[in-house]
């Protein structure tokens, strides 16, 4: 899924159409297909996997934390009910997403920095070099390796709130099938719908996150700083 994540980030970082070249600009993208085409032409096939190492490193602890904390939050949000309610699932998902976001945000900062680099893939700095540069220049705090933390918290929290709330609630209403193929289709359909709804709800904060963590329009001048301020801009 990483190539689509990279294209998403590139499109989110486009604030306005450049003057002059317009659609013929090698670094301006009119859509998903145009972005893939221009990246392949000007950056090479392997450019689709720029920034792949941070999410790979974060994936195992991220999933472990998400599902472990989801179960713990679920117990906390029972509100005296004998069985989990849709509100239980939603609030547990929100809590799990917030916890997950705090863990993965430094990895996201490095990933977005790599994904926004439009050099040839062979000329790209390594993940470790980018991490060292961020820490050296800006430190570990909210201007450095943890910038965009609140945007990441909002993005992950809202996504997981909608995803878990919808998935676990609807799954109980749609009857299971004895046919393994139909049962597989049932779970895929509910999961796909949950993911689409979660993405539609959290995408404004995802755009804000990319703007904050990515390169600023004018080097050295911070235009996108706070989450709310970025959304307003």
PDB file of C-alpha atoms in Angstrom:
ATOM      1  CA  UNK A   1       0.000   0.000   0.000  1.00  0.00           C
ATOM      2  CA  UNK A   2       2.999   2.328   0.355  1.00  0.00           C
ATOM      3  CA  UNK A   3       2.943   3.725  -3.221  1.00  0.00           C
ATOM      4  CA  UNK A   4      -0.624   4.960  -2.663  1.00  0.00           C
ATOM      5  CA  UNK A   5       0.380   6.459   0.688  1.00  0.00           C
ATOM      6  CA  UNK A   6       3.236   8.284  -1.035  1.00  0.00           C
ATOM      7  CA  UNK A   7       0.950   9.647  -3.774  1.00  0.00           C
ATOM      8  CA  UNK A   8      -1.529  10.759  -1.089  1.00  0.00           C
ATOM      9  CA  UNK A   9       1.228  12.682   0.693  1.00  0.00           C
ATOM     10  CA  UNK A  10       2.438  14.330  -2.530  1.00  0.00           C
ATOM     11  CA  UNK A  11      -1.097  15.470  -3.397  1.00  0.00           C
ATOM     12  CA  UNK A  12      -1.694  16.741   0.143  1.00  0.00           C
ATOM     13  CA  UNK A  13       1.461  18.859   0.032  1.00  0.00           C
ATOM     14  CA  UNK A  14       0.288  20.743  -3.077  1.00  0.00           C
ATOM     15  CA  UNK A  15      -1.088  24.034  -1.795  1.00  0.00           C
ATOM     16  CA  UNK A  16      -1.691  25.686  -5.171  1.00  0.00           C
ATOM     17  CA  UNK A  17      -0.993  25.271  -8.872  1.00  0.00           C
ATOM     18  CA  UNK A  18       2.453  26.651  -9.829  1.00  0.00           C
ATOM     19  CA  UNK A  19       2.556  29.623 -12.163  1.00  0.00           C
ATOM     20  CA  UNK A  20       3.886  29.140 -15.669  1.00  0.00           C
ATOM     21  CA  UNK A  21       4.215  25.445 -16.477  1.00  0.00           C
ATOM     22  CA  UNK A  22       0.969  24.311 -14.830  1.00  0.00           C
ATOM     23  CA  UNK A  23       0.124  20.674 -15.572  1.00  0.00           C
ATOM     24  CA  UNK A  24       3.371  20.229 -17.539  1.00  0.00           C
ATOM     25  CA  UNK A  25       5.425  20.933 -14.398  1.00  0.00           C
ATOM     26  CA  UNK A  26       7.210  17.640 -13.582  1.00  0.00           C
ATOM     27  CA  UNK A  27       6.521  18.171  -9.873  1.00  0.00           C
ATOM     28  CA  UNK A  28       2.878  19.258 -10.095  1.00  0.00           C
ATOM     29  CA  UNK A  29       0.302  16.475 -10.067  1.00  0.00           C
ATOM     30  CA  UNK A  30      -3.252  16.674 -11.397  1.00  0.00           C
ATOM     31  CA  UNK A  31      -4.300  13.368  -9.823  1.00  0.00           C
ATOM     32  CA  UNK A  32      -3.276   9.863  -8.804  1.00  0.00           C
ATOM     33  CA  UNK A  33      -2.440   8.569 -12.301  1.00  0.00           C
ATOM     34  CA  UNK A  34      -0.529  11.767 -13.204  1.00  0.00           C
ATOM     35  CA  UNK A  35       1.493  11.513  -9.998  1.00  0.00           C
ATOM     36  CA  UNK A  36       2.429   7.882 -10.680  1.00  0.00           C
ATOM     37  CA  UNK A  37       3.358   8.724 -14.269  1.00  0.00           C
ATOM     38  CA  UNK A  38       5.554  11.715 -13.412  1.00  0.00           C
ATOM     39  CA  UNK A  39       7.240   9.990 -10.492  1.00  0.00           C
ATOM     40  CA  UNK A  40       8.096   7.026 -12.711  1.00  0.00           C
ATOM     41  CA  UNK A  41       9.421   9.336 -15.438  1.00  0.00           C
ATOM     42  CA  UNK A  42      11.435  11.774 -13.320  1.00  0.00           C
ATOM     43  CA  UNK A  43      12.301   9.791 -10.185  1.00  0.00           C
ATOM     44  CA  UNK A  44      12.343   6.148 -11.259  1.00  0.00           C
ATOM     45  CA  UNK A  45      10.295   3.044 -10.434  1.00  0.00           C
ATOM     46  CA  UNK A  46      11.790   2.588  -6.967  1.00  0.00           C
ATOM     47  CA  UNK A  47      10.638   6.101  -6.009  1.00  0.00           C
ATOM     48  CA  UNK A  48       7.199   4.604  -5.276  1.00  0.00           C
ATOM     49  CA  UNK A  49       8.717   3.138  -2.107  1.00  0.00           C
ATOM     50  CA  UNK A  50      10.438   6.259  -0.793  1.00  0.00           C
ATOM     51  CA  UNK A  51      10.118   6.349   2.983  1.00  0.00           C
ATOM     52  CA  UNK A  52       9.112   2.678   3.281  1.00  0.00           C
ATOM     53  CA  UNK A  53      11.477   1.841   6.170  1.00  0.00           C
ATOM     54  CA  UNK A  54       9.862   3.944   8.959  1.00  0.00           C
ATOM     55  CA  UNK A  55       6.387   2.364   8.576  1.00  0.00           C
ATOM     56  CA  UNK A  56       7.947  -1.114   8.371  1.00  0.00           C
ATOM     57  CA  UNK A  57       9.833  -0.483  11.631  1.00  0.00           C
ATOM     58  CA  UNK A  58       6.743   0.983  13.305  1.00  0.00           C
ATOM     59  CA  UNK A  59       4.191  -1.556  12.052  1.00  0.00           C
ATOM     60  CA  UNK A  60       4.695  -4.379  14.574  1.00  0.00           C
ATOM     61  CA  UNK A  61       4.703  -2.238  17.755  1.00  0.00           C
ATOM     62  CA  UNK A  62       1.930  -0.064  16.281  1.00  0.00           C
ATOM     63  CA  UNK A  63      -0.433  -3.008  15.721  1.00  0.00           C
ATOM     64  CA  UNK A  64       0.456  -4.562  19.070  1.00  0.00           C
ATOM     65  CA  UNK A  65      -0.270  -1.314  20.932  1.00  0.00           C
ATOM     66  CA  UNK A  66      -3.467  -0.654  18.960  1.00  0.00           C
ATOM     67  CA  UNK A  67      -5.129  -4.001  19.665  1.00  0.00           C
ATOM     68  CA  UNK A  68      -3.801  -4.369  23.218  1.00  0.00           C
ATOM     69  CA  UNK A  69      -5.014  -0.907  24.248  1.00  0.00           C
ATOM     70  CA  UNK A  70      -8.304  -1.349  22.359  1.00  0.00           C
ATOM     71  CA  UNK A  71      -9.166  -4.304  24.574  1.00  0.00           C
ATOM     72  CA  UNK A  72      -8.170  -2.381  27.719  1.00  0.00           C
ATOM     73  CA  UNK A  73     -10.132   0.744  26.753  1.00  0.00           C
ATOM     74  CA  UNK A  74     -13.116  -1.442  25.858  1.00  0.00           C
ATOM     75  CA  UNK A  75     -13.353  -2.664  29.450  1.00  0.00           C
ATOM     76  CA  UNK A  76     -13.113   0.918  30.713  1.00  0.00           C
ATOM     77  CA  UNK A  77     -15.941   2.195  28.492  1.00  0.00           C
ATOM     78  CA  UNK A  78     -18.570  -0.442  29.280  1.00  0.00           C
ATOM     79  CA  UNK A  79     -20.527   2.069  31.443  1.00  0.00           C
ATOM     80  CA  UNK A  80     -22.139  -0.707  33.450  1.00  0.00           C
ATOM     81  CA  UNK A  81     -23.365  -2.668  30.411  1.00  0.00           C
ATOM     82  CA  UNK A  82     -22.903  -6.430  30.366  1.00  0.00           C
ATOM     83  CA  UNK A  83     -21.919  -6.367  26.672  1.00  0.00           C
ATOM     84  CA  UNK A  84     -20.010  -3.774  24.622  1.00  0.00           C
ATOM     85  CA  UNK A  85     -22.174  -1.132  22.926  1.00  0.00           C
ATOM     86  CA  UNK A  86     -21.392   0.847  19.743  1.00  0.00           C
ATOM     87  CA  UNK A  87     -20.281   3.711  22.023  1.00  0.00           C
ATOM     88  CA  UNK A  88     -17.907   1.318  23.798  1.00  0.00           C
ATOM     89  CA  UNK A  89     -16.289   0.285  20.521  1.00  0.00           C
ATOM     90  CA  UNK A  90     -16.035   3.880  19.274  1.00  0.00           C
ATOM     91  CA  UNK A  91     -14.472   5.284  22.452  1.00  0.00           C
ATOM     92  CA  UNK A  92     -12.107   2.307  22.772  1.00  0.00           C
ATOM     93  CA  UNK A  93     -11.069   2.870  19.152  1.00  0.00           C
ATOM     94  CA  UNK A  94     -10.495   6.562  19.866  1.00  0.00           C
ATOM     95  CA  UNK A  95      -8.304   5.765  22.854  1.00  0.00           C
ATOM     96  CA  UNK A  96      -6.346   3.113  20.945  1.00  0.00           C
ATOM     97  CA  UNK A  97      -5.813   5.509  18.023  1.00  0.00           C
ATOM     98  CA  UNK A  98      -4.515   8.285  20.284  1.00  0.00           C
ATOM     99  CA  UNK A  99      -2.132   5.898  22.040  1.00  0.00           C
ATOM    100  CA  UNK A 100      -0.939   4.516  18.702  1.00  0.00           C
ATOM    101  CA  UNK A 101      -0.376   8.029  17.300  1.00  0.00           C
ATOM    102  CA  UNK A 102       1.969   9.016  20.137  1.00  0.00           C
ATOM    103  CA  UNK A 103       4.092   5.945  19.373  1.00  0.00           C
ATOM    104  CA  UNK A 104       4.262   6.306  15.584  1.00  0.00           C
ATOM    105  CA  UNK A 105       4.526  10.093  15.144  1.00  0.00           C
ATOM    106  CA  UNK A 106       8.367  10.262  15.014  1.00  0.00           C
ATOM    107  CA  UNK A 107       8.309   7.558  12.326  1.00  0.00           C
ATOM    108  CA  UNK A 108       5.683   9.583  10.424  1.00  0.00           C
ATOM    109  CA  UNK A 109       7.870  12.723  10.481  1.00  0.00           C
ATOM    110  CA  UNK A 110      10.775  10.835   8.910  1.00  0.00           C
ATOM    111  CA  UNK A 111       8.479   9.094   6.406  1.00  0.00           C
ATOM    112  CA  UNK A 112       6.865  12.325   5.176  1.00  0.00           C
ATOM    113  CA  UNK A 113      10.286  13.990   4.888  1.00  0.00           C
ATOM    114  CA  UNK A 114      11.479  11.143   2.657  1.00  0.00           C
ATOM    115  CA  UNK A 115       8.249  10.992   0.640  1.00  0.00           C
ATOM    116  CA  UNK A 116       8.354  14.710  -0.141  1.00  0.00           C
ATOM    117  CA  UNK A 117      11.910  14.521  -1.488  1.00  0.00           C
ATOM    118  CA  UNK A 118      11.704  14.634  -5.313  1.00  0.00           C
ATOM    119  CA  UNK A 119      15.260  13.562  -6.089  1.00  0.00           C
ATOM    120  CA  UNK A 120      15.989  10.418  -8.050  1.00  0.00           C
ATOM    121  CA  UNK A 121      15.532   7.427  -5.766  1.00  0.00           C
ATOM    122  CA  UNK A 122      19.221   6.525  -6.140  1.00  0.00           C
ATOM    123  CA  UNK A 123      20.227   9.978  -4.864  1.00  0.00           C
ATOM    124  CA  UNK A 124      17.978   9.893  -1.789  1.00  0.00           C
ATOM    125  CA  UNK A 125      19.520  10.208   1.681  1.00  0.00           C
ATOM    126  CA  UNK A 126      19.044   7.190   3.920  1.00  0.00           C
ATOM    127  CA  UNK A 127      16.361   6.954   6.598  1.00  0.00           C
ATOM    128  CA  UNK A 128      19.026   7.205   9.298  1.00  0.00           C
ATOM    129  CA  UNK A 129      20.631  10.270   7.680  1.00  0.00           C
ATOM    130  CA  UNK A 130      17.260  12.058   7.556  1.00  0.00           C
ATOM    131  CA  UNK A 131      16.503  11.131  11.172  1.00  0.00           C
ATOM    132  CA  UNK A 132      19.897  12.425  12.358  1.00  0.00           C
ATOM    133  CA  UNK A 133      19.421  15.653  10.392  1.00  0.00           C
ATOM    134  CA  UNK A 134      15.977  16.303  11.907  1.00  0.00           C
ATOM    135  CA  UNK A 135      17.247  15.658  15.440  1.00  0.00           C
ATOM    136  CA  UNK A 136      20.409  17.735  14.875  1.00  0.00           C
ATOM    137  CA  UNK A 137      18.591  20.724  13.394  1.00  0.00           C
ATOM    138  CA  UNK A 138      15.311  20.711  15.332  1.00  0.00           C
ATOM    139  CA  UNK A 139      15.635  18.288  18.247  1.00  0.00           C
ATOM    140  CA  UNK A 140      13.148  15.725  19.531  1.00  0.00           C
ATOM    141  CA  UNK A 141      10.324  18.106  20.403  1.00  0.00           C
ATOM    142  CA  UNK A 142       7.354  19.663  18.634  1.00  0.00           C
ATOM    143  CA  UNK A 143       9.554  21.404  16.066  1.00  0.00           C
ATOM    144  CA  UNK A 144      11.621  18.306  15.392  1.00  0.00           C
ATOM    145  CA  UNK A 145      10.972  14.583  15.544  1.00  0.00           C
ATOM    146  CA  UNK A 146       7.546  15.093  17.120  1.00  0.00           C
ATOM    147  CA  UNK A 147       6.166  17.912  14.987  1.00  0.00           C
ATOM    148  CA  UNK A 148       2.580  17.411  13.903  1.00  0.00           C
ATOM    149  CA  UNK A 149       1.864  15.232  16.940  1.00  0.00           C
ATOM    150  CA  UNK A 150      -1.596  16.673  17.586  1.00  0.00           C
ATOM    151  CA  UNK A 151      -2.548  16.305  13.915  1.00  0.00           C
ATOM    152  CA  UNK A 152      -1.428  12.651  14.038  1.00  0.00           C
ATOM    153  CA  UNK A 153      -3.398  12.134  17.269  1.00  0.00           C
ATOM    154  CA  UNK A 154      -6.528  13.616  15.658  1.00  0.00           C
ATOM    155  CA  UNK A 155      -6.039  11.603  12.463  1.00  0.00           C
ATOM    156  CA  UNK A 156      -5.443   8.246  14.126  1.00  0.00           C
ATOM    157  CA  UNK A 157      -7.929   8.831  16.926  1.00  0.00           C
ATOM    158  CA  UNK A 158     -10.798   9.703  14.594  1.00  0.00           C
ATOM    159  CA  UNK A 159      -9.994   6.930  12.121  1.00  0.00           C
ATOM    160  CA  UNK A 160      -9.931   4.229  14.773  1.00  0.00           C
ATOM    161  CA  UNK A 161     -13.013   5.636  16.491  1.00  0.00           C
ATOM    162  CA  UNK A 162     -15.028   5.340  13.271  1.00  0.00           C
ATOM    163  CA  UNK A 163     -13.377   2.104  12.126  1.00  0.00           C
ATOM    164  CA  UNK A 164     -13.743   0.093  15.323  1.00  0.00           C
ATOM    165  CA  UNK A 165     -17.092   1.670  16.199  1.00  0.00           C
ATOM    166  CA  UNK A 166     -18.610   0.839  12.819  1.00  0.00           C
ATOM    167  CA  UNK A 167     -16.901  -2.522  12.222  1.00  0.00           C
ATOM    168  CA  UNK A 168     -17.700  -4.183  15.548  1.00  0.00           C
ATOM    169  CA  UNK A 169     -21.217  -2.730  15.721  1.00  0.00           C
ATOM    170  CA  UNK A 170     -22.292  -3.636  12.176  1.00  0.00           C
ATOM    171  CA  UNK A 171     -20.624  -7.061  12.340  1.00  0.00           C
ATOM    172  CA  UNK A 172     -23.080  -8.004  15.079  1.00  0.00           C
ATOM    173  CA  UNK A 173     -26.099  -7.039  12.949  1.00  0.00           C
ATOM    174  CA  UNK A 174     -25.059  -8.738   9.703  1.00  0.00           C
ATOM    175  CA  UNK A 175     -25.623 -12.493  10.173  1.00  0.00           C
ATOM    176  CA  UNK A 176     -22.661 -14.827   9.770  1.00  0.00           C
ATOM    177  CA  UNK A 177     -22.644 -17.260   6.873  1.00  0.00           C
ATOM    178  CA  UNK A 178     -21.741 -20.938   7.024  1.00  0.00           C
ATOM    179  CA  UNK A 179     -20.253 -20.612   3.541  1.00  0.00           C
ATOM    180  CA  UNK A 180     -16.564 -19.635   4.051  1.00  0.00           C
ATOM    181  CA  UNK A 181     -16.512 -17.590   0.827  1.00  0.00           C
ATOM    182  CA  UNK A 182     -19.612 -15.583   1.792  1.00  0.00           C
ATOM    183  CA  UNK A 183     -18.313 -15.144   5.341  1.00  0.00           C
ATOM    184  CA  UNK A 184     -15.018 -13.847   3.958  1.00  0.00           C
ATOM    185  CA  UNK A 185     -16.953 -11.458   1.707  1.00  0.00           C
ATOM    186  CA  UNK A 186     -19.060 -10.273   4.673  1.00  0.00           C
ATOM    187  CA  UNK A 187     -15.987  -9.369   6.704  1.00  0.00           C
ATOM    188  CA  UNK A 188     -14.229  -7.731   3.742  1.00  0.00           C
ATOM    189  CA  UNK A 189     -17.308  -5.633   2.914  1.00  0.00           C
ATOM    190  CA  UNK A 190     -17.734  -4.447   6.517  1.00  0.00           C
ATOM    191  CA  UNK A 191     -13.992  -3.785   6.872  1.00  0.00           C
ATOM    192  CA  UNK A 192     -13.829  -1.913   3.548  1.00  0.00           C
ATOM    193  CA  UNK A 193     -16.825   0.255   4.435  1.00  0.00           C
ATOM    194  CA  UNK A 194     -15.351   0.964   7.878  1.00  0.00           C
ATOM    195  CA  UNK A 195     -12.062   2.011   6.316  1.00  0.00           C
ATOM    196  CA  UNK A 196     -13.735   4.287   3.761  1.00  0.00           C
ATOM    197  CA  UNK A 197     -15.819   6.017   6.438  1.00  0.00           C
ATOM    198  CA  UNK A 198     -12.820   6.396   8.734  1.00  0.00           C
ATOM    199  CA  UNK A 199     -10.715   7.899   5.938  1.00  0.00           C
ATOM    200  CA  UNK A 200     -13.447  10.371   4.948  1.00  0.00           C
ATOM    201  CA  UNK A 201     -13.743  11.590   8.538  1.00  0.00           C
ATOM    202  CA  UNK A 202     -10.032  11.883   9.360  1.00  0.00           C
ATOM    203  CA  UNK A 203      -8.624  13.180   6.050  1.00  0.00           C
ATOM    204  CA  UNK A 204      -8.638  16.920   6.956  1.00  0.00           C
ATOM    205  CA  UNK A 205      -6.308  16.173   9.860  1.00  0.00           C
ATOM    206  CA  UNK A 206      -4.202  13.930   7.622  1.00  0.00           C
ATOM    207  CA  UNK A 207      -3.749  16.846   5.205  1.00  0.00           C
ATOM    208  CA  UNK A 208      -2.813  19.115   8.136  1.00  0.00           C
ATOM    209  CA  UNK A 209      -0.323  16.503   9.341  1.00  0.00           C
ATOM    210  CA  UNK A 210       1.360  16.335   5.918  1.00  0.00           C
ATOM    211  CA  UNK A 211       1.555  20.146   5.679  1.00  0.00           C
ATOM    212  CA  UNK A 212       3.099  20.431   9.162  1.00  0.00           C
ATOM    213  CA  UNK A 213       5.538  17.543   8.799  1.00  0.00           C
ATOM    214  CA  UNK A 214       6.464  18.174   5.167  1.00  0.00           C
ATOM    215  CA  UNK A 215       8.612  20.962   3.686  1.00  0.00           C
ATOM    216  CA  UNK A 216       7.275  24.478   4.219  1.00  0.00           C
ATOM    217  CA  UNK A 217       6.418  26.526   1.080  1.00  0.00           C
ATOM    218  CA  UNK A 218       9.207  29.017   1.879  1.00  0.00           C
ATOM    219  CA  UNK A 219      12.315  27.353   3.358  1.00  0.00           C
ATOM    220  CA  UNK A 220      13.054  28.649   6.840  1.00  0.00           C
ATOM    221  CA  UNK A 221       9.603  30.208   7.270  1.00  0.00           C
ATOM    222  CA  UNK A 222       7.094  28.079   9.202  1.00  0.00           C
ATOM    223  CA  UNK A 223       3.688  28.573   7.583  1.00  0.00           C
ATOM    224  CA  UNK A 224       2.012  25.420   8.875  1.00  0.00           C
ATOM    225  CA  UNK A 225       2.500  25.046  12.618  1.00  0.00           C
ATOM    226  CA  UNK A 226      -0.547  24.182  14.721  1.00  0.00           C
ATOM    227  CA  UNK A 227      -3.202  21.679  13.647  1.00  0.00           C
ATOM    228  CA  UNK A 228      -6.162  24.058  13.874  1.00  0.00           C
ATOM    229  CA  UNK A 229      -4.172  26.895  12.305  1.00  0.00           C
ATOM    230  CA  UNK A 230      -3.212  24.665   9.393  1.00  0.00           C
ATOM    231  CA  UNK A 231      -6.816  23.557   8.810  1.00  0.00           C
ATOM    232  CA  UNK A 232      -7.942  27.205   8.864  1.00  0.00           C
ATOM    233  CA  UNK A 233      -5.243  28.180   6.333  1.00  0.00           C
TER     234      UNK A 233
END
